[in-house]
CSV table of C-alpha atoms in Angstrom, one decimal:
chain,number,residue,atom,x,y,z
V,1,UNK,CA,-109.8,-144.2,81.7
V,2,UNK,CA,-111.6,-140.8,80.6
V,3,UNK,CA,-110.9,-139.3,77.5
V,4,UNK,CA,-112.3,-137.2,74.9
V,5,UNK,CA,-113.9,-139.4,72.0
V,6,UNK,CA,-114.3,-137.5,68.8
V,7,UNK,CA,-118.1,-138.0,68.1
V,8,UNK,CA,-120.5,-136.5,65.2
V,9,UNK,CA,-121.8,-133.5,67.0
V,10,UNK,CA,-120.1,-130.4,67.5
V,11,UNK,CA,-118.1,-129.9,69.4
V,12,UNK,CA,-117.3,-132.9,67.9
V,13,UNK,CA,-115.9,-134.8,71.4
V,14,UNK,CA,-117.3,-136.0,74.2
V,15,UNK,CA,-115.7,-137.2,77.7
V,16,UNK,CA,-116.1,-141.0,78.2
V,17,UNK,CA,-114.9,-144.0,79.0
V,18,UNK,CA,-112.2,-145.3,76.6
V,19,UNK,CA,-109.5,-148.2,76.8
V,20,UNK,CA,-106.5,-147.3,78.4
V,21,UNK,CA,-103.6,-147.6,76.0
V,22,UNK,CA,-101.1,-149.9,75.4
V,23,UNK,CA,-97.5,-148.9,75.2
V,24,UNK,CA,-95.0,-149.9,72.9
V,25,UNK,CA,-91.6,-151.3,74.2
V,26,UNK,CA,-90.2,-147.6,73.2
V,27,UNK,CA,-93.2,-146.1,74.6
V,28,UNK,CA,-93.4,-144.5,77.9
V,29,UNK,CA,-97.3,-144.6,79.5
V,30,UNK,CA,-98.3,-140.7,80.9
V,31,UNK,CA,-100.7,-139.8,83.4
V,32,UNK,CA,-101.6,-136.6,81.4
V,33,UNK,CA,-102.2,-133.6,83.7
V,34,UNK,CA,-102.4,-130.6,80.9
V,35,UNK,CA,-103.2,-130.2,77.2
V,36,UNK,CA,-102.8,-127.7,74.3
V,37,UNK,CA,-105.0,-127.1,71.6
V,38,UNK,CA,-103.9,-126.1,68.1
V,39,UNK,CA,-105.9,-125.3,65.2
V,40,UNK,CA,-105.0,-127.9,62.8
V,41,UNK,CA,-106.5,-130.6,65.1
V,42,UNK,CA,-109.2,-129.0,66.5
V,43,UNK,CA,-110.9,-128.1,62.6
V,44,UNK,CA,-110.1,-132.1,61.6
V,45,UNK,CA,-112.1,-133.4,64.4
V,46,UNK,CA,-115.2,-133.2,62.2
V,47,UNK,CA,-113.7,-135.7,59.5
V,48,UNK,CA,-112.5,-137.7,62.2
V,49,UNK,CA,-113.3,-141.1,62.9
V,50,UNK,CA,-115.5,-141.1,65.7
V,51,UNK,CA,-114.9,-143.2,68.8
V,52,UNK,CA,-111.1,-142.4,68.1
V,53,UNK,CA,-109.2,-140.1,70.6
V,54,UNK,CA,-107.6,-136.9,69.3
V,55,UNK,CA,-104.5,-134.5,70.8
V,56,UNK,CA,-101.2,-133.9,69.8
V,57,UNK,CA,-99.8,-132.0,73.0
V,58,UNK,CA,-99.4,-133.8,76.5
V,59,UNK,CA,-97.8,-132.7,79.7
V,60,UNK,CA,-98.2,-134.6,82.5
V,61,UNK,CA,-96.2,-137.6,84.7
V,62,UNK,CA,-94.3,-141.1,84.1
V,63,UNK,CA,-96.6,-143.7,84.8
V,64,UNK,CA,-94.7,-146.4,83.7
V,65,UNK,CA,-91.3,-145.8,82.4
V,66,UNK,CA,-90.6,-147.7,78.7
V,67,UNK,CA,-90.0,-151.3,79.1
V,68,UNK,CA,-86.7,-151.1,76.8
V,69,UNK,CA,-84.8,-148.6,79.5
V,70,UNK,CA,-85.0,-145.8,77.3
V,71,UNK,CA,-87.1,-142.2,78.2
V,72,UNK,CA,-87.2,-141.0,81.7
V,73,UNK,CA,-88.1,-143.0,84.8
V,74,UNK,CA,-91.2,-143.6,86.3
V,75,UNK,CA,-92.4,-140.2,88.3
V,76,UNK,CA,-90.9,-138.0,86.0
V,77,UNK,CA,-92.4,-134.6,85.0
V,78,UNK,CA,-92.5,-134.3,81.4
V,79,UNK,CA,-94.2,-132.8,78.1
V,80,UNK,CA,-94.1,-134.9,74.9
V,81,UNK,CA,-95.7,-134.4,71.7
V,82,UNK,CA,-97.8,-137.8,70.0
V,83,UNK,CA,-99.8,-138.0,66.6
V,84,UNK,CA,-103.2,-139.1,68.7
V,85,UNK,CA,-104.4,-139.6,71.7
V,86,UNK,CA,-103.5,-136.6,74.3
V,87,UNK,CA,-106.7,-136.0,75.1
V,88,UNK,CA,-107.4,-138.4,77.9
V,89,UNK,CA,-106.3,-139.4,81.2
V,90,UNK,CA,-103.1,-141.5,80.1
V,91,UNK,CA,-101.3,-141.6,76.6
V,92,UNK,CA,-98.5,-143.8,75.2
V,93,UNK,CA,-95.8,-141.6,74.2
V,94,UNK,CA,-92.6,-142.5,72.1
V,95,UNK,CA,-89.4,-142.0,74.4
V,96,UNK,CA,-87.9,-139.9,71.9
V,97,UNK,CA,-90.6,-137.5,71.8
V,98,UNK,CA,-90.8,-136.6,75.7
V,99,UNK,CA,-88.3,-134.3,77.7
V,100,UNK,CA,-88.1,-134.2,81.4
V,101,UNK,CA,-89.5,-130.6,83.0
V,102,UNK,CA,-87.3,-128.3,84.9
V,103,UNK,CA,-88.2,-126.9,88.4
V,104,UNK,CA,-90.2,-124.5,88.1
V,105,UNK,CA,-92.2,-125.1,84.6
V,106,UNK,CA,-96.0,-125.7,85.1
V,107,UNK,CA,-97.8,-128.5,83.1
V,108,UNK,CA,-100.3,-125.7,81.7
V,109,UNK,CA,-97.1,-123.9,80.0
V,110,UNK,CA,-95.5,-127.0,79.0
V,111,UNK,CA,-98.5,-128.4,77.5
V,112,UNK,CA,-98.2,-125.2,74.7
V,113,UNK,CA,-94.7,-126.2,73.6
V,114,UNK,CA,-95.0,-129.4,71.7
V,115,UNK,CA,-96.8,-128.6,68.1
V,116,UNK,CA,-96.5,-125.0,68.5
V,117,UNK,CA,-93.3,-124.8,70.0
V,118,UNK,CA,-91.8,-127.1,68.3
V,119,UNK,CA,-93.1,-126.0,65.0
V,120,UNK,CA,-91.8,-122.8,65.3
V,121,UNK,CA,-88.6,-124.1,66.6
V,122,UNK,CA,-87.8,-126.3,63.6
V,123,UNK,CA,-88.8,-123.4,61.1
V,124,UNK,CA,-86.0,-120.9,62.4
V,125,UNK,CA,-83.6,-124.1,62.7
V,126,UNK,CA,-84.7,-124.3,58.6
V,127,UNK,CA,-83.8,-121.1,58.0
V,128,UNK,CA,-81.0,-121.0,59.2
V,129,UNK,CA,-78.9,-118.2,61.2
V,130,UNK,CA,-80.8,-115.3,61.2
V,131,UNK,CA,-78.5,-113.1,63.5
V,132,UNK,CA,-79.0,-109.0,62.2
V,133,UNK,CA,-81.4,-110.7,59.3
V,134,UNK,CA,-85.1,-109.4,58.7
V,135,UNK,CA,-87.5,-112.1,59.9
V,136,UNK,CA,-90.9,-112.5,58.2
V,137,UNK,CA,-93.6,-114.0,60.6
V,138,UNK,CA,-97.2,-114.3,58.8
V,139,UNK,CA,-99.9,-115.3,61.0
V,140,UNK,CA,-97.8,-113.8,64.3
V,141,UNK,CA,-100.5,-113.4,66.8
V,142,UNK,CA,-100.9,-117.8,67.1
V,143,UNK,CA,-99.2,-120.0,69.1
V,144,UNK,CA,-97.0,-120.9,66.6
V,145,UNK,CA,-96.5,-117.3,65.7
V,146,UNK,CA,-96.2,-115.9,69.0
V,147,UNK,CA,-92.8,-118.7,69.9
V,148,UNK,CA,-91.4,-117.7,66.3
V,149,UNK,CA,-91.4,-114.0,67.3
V,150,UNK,CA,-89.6,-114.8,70.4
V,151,UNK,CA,-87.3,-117.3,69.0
V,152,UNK,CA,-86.6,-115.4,66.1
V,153,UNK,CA,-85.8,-111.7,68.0
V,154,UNK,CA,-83.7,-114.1,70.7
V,155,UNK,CA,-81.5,-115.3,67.6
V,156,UNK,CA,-81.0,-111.7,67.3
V,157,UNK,CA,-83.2,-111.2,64.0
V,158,UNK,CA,-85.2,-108.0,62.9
V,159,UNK,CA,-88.7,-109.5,63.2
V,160,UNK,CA,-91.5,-108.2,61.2
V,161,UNK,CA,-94.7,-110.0,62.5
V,162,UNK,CA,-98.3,-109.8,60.4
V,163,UNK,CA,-101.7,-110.3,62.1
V,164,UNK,CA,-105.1,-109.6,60.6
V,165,UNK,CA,-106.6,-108.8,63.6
V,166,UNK,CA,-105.5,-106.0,65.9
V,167,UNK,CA,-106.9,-107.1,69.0
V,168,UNK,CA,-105.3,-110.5,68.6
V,169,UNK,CA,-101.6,-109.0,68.1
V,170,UNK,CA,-101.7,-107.6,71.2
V,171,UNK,CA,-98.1,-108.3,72.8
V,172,UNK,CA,-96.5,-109.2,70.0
V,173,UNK,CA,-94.2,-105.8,70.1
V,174,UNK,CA,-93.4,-107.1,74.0
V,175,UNK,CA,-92.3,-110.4,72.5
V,176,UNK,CA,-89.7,-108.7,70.0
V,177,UNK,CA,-91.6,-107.9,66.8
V,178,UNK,CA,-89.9,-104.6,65.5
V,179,UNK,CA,-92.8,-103.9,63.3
V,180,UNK,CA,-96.3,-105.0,63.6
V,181,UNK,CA,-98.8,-105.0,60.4
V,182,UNK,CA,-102.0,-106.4,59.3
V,183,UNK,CA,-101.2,-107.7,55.5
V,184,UNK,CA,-98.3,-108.0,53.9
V,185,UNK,CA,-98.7,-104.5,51.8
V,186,UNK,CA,-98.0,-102.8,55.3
V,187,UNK,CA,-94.6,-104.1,55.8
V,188,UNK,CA,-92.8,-101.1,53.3
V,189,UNK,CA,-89.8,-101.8,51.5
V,190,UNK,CA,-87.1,-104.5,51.7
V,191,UNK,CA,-87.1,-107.8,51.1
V,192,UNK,CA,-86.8,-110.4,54.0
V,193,UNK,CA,-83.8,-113.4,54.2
V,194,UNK,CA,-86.3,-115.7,56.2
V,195,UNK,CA,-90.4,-116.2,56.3
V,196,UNK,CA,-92.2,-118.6,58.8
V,197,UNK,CA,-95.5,-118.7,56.9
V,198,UNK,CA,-98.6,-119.9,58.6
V,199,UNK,CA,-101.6,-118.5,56.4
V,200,UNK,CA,-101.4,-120.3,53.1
V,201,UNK,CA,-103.5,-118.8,50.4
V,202,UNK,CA,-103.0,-115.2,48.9
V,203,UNK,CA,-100.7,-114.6,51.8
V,204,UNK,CA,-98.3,-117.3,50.8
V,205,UNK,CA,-98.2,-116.1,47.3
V,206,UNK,CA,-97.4,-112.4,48.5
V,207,UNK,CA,-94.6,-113.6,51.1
V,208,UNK,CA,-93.0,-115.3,47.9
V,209,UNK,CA,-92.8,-112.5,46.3
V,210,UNK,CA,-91.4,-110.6,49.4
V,211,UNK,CA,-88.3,-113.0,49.8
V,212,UNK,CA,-84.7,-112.0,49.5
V,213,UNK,CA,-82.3,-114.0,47.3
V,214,UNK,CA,-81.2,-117.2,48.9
V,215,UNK,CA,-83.8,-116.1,51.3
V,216,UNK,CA,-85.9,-119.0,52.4
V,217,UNK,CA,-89.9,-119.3,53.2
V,218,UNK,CA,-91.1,-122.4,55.6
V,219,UNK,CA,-94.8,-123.2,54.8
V,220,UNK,CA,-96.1,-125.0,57.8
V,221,UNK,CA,-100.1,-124.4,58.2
V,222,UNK,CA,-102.9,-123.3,55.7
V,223,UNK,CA,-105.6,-122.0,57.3
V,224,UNK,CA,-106.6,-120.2,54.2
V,225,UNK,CA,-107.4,-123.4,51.8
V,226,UNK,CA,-107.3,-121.3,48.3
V,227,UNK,CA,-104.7,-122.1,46.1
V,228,UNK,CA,-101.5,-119.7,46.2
V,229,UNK,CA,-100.6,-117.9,43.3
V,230,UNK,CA,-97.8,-115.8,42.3
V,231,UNK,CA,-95.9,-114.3,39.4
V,232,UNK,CA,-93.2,-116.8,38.4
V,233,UNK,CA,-90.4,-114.4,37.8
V,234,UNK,CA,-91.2,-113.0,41.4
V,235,UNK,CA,-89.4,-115.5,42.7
V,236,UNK,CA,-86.4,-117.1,40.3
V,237,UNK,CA,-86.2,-113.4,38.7
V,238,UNK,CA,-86.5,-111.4,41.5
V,239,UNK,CA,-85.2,-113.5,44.0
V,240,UNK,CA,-82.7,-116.1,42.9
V,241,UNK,CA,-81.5,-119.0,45.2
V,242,UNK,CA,-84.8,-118.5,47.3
V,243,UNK,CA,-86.2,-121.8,48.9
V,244,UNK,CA,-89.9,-122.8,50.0
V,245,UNK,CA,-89.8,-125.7,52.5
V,246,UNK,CA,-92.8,-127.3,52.9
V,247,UNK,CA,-92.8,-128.5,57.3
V,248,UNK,CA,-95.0,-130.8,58.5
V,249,UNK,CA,-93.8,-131.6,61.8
V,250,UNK,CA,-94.6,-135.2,62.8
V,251,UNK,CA,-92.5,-136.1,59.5
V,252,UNK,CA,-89.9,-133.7,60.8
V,253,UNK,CA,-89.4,-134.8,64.2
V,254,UNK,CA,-89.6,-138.3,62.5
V,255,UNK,CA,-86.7,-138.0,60.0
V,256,UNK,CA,-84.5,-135.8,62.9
V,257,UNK,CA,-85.5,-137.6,65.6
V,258,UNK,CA,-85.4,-134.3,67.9
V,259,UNK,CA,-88.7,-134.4,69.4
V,260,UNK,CA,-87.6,-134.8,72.7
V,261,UNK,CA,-84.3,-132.7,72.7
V,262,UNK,CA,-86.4,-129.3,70.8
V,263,UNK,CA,-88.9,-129.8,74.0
V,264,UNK,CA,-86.3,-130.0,76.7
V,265,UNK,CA,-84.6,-126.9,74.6
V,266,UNK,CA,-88.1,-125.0,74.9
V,267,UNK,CA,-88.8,-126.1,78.3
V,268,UNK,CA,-85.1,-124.9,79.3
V,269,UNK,CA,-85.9,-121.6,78.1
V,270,UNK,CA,-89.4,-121.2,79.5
V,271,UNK,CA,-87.6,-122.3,82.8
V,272,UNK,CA,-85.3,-119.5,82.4
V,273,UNK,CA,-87.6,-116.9,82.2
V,274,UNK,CA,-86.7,-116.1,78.5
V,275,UNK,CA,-89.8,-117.4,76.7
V,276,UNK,CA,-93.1,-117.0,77.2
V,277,UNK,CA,-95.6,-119.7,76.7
V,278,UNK,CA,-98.6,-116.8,76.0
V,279,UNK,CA,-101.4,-118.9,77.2
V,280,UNK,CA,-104.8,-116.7,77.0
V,281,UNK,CA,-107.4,-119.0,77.9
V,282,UNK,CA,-107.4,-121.6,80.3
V,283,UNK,CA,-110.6,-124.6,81.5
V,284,UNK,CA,-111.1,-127.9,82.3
V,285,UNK,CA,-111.1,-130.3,79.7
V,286,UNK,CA,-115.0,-131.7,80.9
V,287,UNK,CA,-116.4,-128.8,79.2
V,288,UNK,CA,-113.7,-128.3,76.1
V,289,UNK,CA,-116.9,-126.6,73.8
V,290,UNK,CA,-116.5,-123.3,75.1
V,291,UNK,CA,-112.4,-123.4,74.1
V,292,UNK,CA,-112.8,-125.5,70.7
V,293,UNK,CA,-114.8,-123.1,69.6
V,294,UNK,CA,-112.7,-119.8,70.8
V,295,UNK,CA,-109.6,-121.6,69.1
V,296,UNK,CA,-111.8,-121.9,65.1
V,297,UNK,CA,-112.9,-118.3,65.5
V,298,UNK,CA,-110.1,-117.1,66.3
V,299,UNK,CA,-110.7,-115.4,69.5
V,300,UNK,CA,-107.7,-116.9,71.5
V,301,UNK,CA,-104.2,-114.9,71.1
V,302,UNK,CA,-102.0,-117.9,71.7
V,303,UNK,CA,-102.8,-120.9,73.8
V,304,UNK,CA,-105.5,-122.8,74.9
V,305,UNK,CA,-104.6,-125.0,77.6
V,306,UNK,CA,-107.4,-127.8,79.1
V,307,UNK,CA,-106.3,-129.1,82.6
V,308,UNK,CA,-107.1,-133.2,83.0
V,309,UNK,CA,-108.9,-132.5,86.4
């Protein structure tokens, strides 16, 4: 099969031929039609090892249905989320991890759902019910972002989203922030009983000292790598009862075991006309440079989505 090999130059992959995979008992094997890109994989593809194959999001068709029964059948339209290996013609994919499509849900928009989606998803569900609460969303104008807005104002939160750049938070007041700022010092007074936190750095130390009592912060990205810092009694002073969750979600879809059942929640929605998958650029994935390199300068707000053509 094709795929894209991580290799030593930039952008760091290169299509070629590479074995076709072999799938576990529990894993279904897809004929991949449409990937996303998200930021955390596309900046490790440089510390890689090279010849491996990297992706995290697949959408795309049952090839061969899991030889232990489980997971949809062969010919099935589905989107599933894997640690490696997405970007390439066909990828094993753990059963519990993929979800069927609906009518009427493209593979480009199901292709954003799994990290991103999924992410954002499972930050909310760790907040807990957020119903007339004020919703903190840092680093808004992402993919991640972008599905936590929605998700969050859909739940019937005040959402409060925070993008550095103006050009890039375009939409976000369509997609139910109530207030739109550019740091944290522009979001006035009031404290907030939930914060999807996507920054790291100085911003994660200012949304801890921003949260309410028994409010809760979900850290789940750090794309600023300097240390966060804060005053101590910020937090247990200030804000008693207030939690930090740390999400990485491979190990939370692990321990849950929701992979599959978020994505067919998502997908569900999307299918429904009441989210929207914000893709903003769109290629083929035999020239992926040109949409790598959007995605680490941060001139894509939302998706990237490469089509296996």
């Amino acid at each position: 099969m094709l795929a894209l090999i991580v290799t030593e130059d930039p952008p760091h992959v290169a299509l070629t031929e590479a074995p076709d995979p072999e799938p576990l008992p529990f894993e279904a094997l897809v004929a991949v039609r449409a990937f996303s890109l998200n930021r955390g994989e596309t900046r490790q593809l440089a510390d890689r090892p090279r010849g491996t194959v990297a992706g995290w999001d697949v959408a795309g068709v049952v090839e061969r249905a899991a030889a232990d029964g489980s997971g949809p059948p062969h010919g099935a339209r589905v989107v599933g989320i894997v640690r490696n290996g997405a970007w390439a013609q066909r990828v094993a994919v753990a059963t519990q991890n993929l979800a069927e499509l609906p009518e009427g849900v493209s593979f480009e928009q199901a292709a954003t759902l799994p990290v991103a989606g999924v992410t954002a998803l499972r930050a909310l569900e760790i907040c807990g019910f957020v119903l007339g609460k004020r919703v903190l969303v840092t680093g808004a104008s992402g993919g991640v972002g972008r599905f936590a807005v929605q998700l969050a104002a859909k739940a019937g939160a005040h959402v409060t989203a925070v993008s550095r750049n103006a050009d890039r938070a375009r939409g976000l007041r369509e997609l139910g922030a109530a207030q739109i700022v550019h740091d944290l010092h522009g979001v006035g007074d009031g404290d907030f009983d939930a914060i999807v936190e996507g920054v790291g750095g100085a911003t994660l130390g200012a949304a801890l000292q921003r949260v309410a009592g028994r409010g809760v912060v979900v850290s789940f990205a750090s794309s600023d790598p300097e240390p966060a810092s804060f005053p101590t009694r910020a937090l247990f002073g200030r804000a008693p009862g207030a939690t930090l969750r740390g999400l990485y979600i491979f190990e939370e879809i692990e321990r849950t075991g929701t992979g599959g059942r978020d994505l067919a929640r998502l997908a569900a929605l999307v299918a429904a006309g009441e989210l929207d998958v914000q893709i903003d650029l769109e290629s083929s994935w035999r020239d992926p440079g040109p949409a790598i390199e959007a995605l680490l300068e941060r001139r894509v707000a939302g998706k990237a989505v490469l089509i296996v053509d």
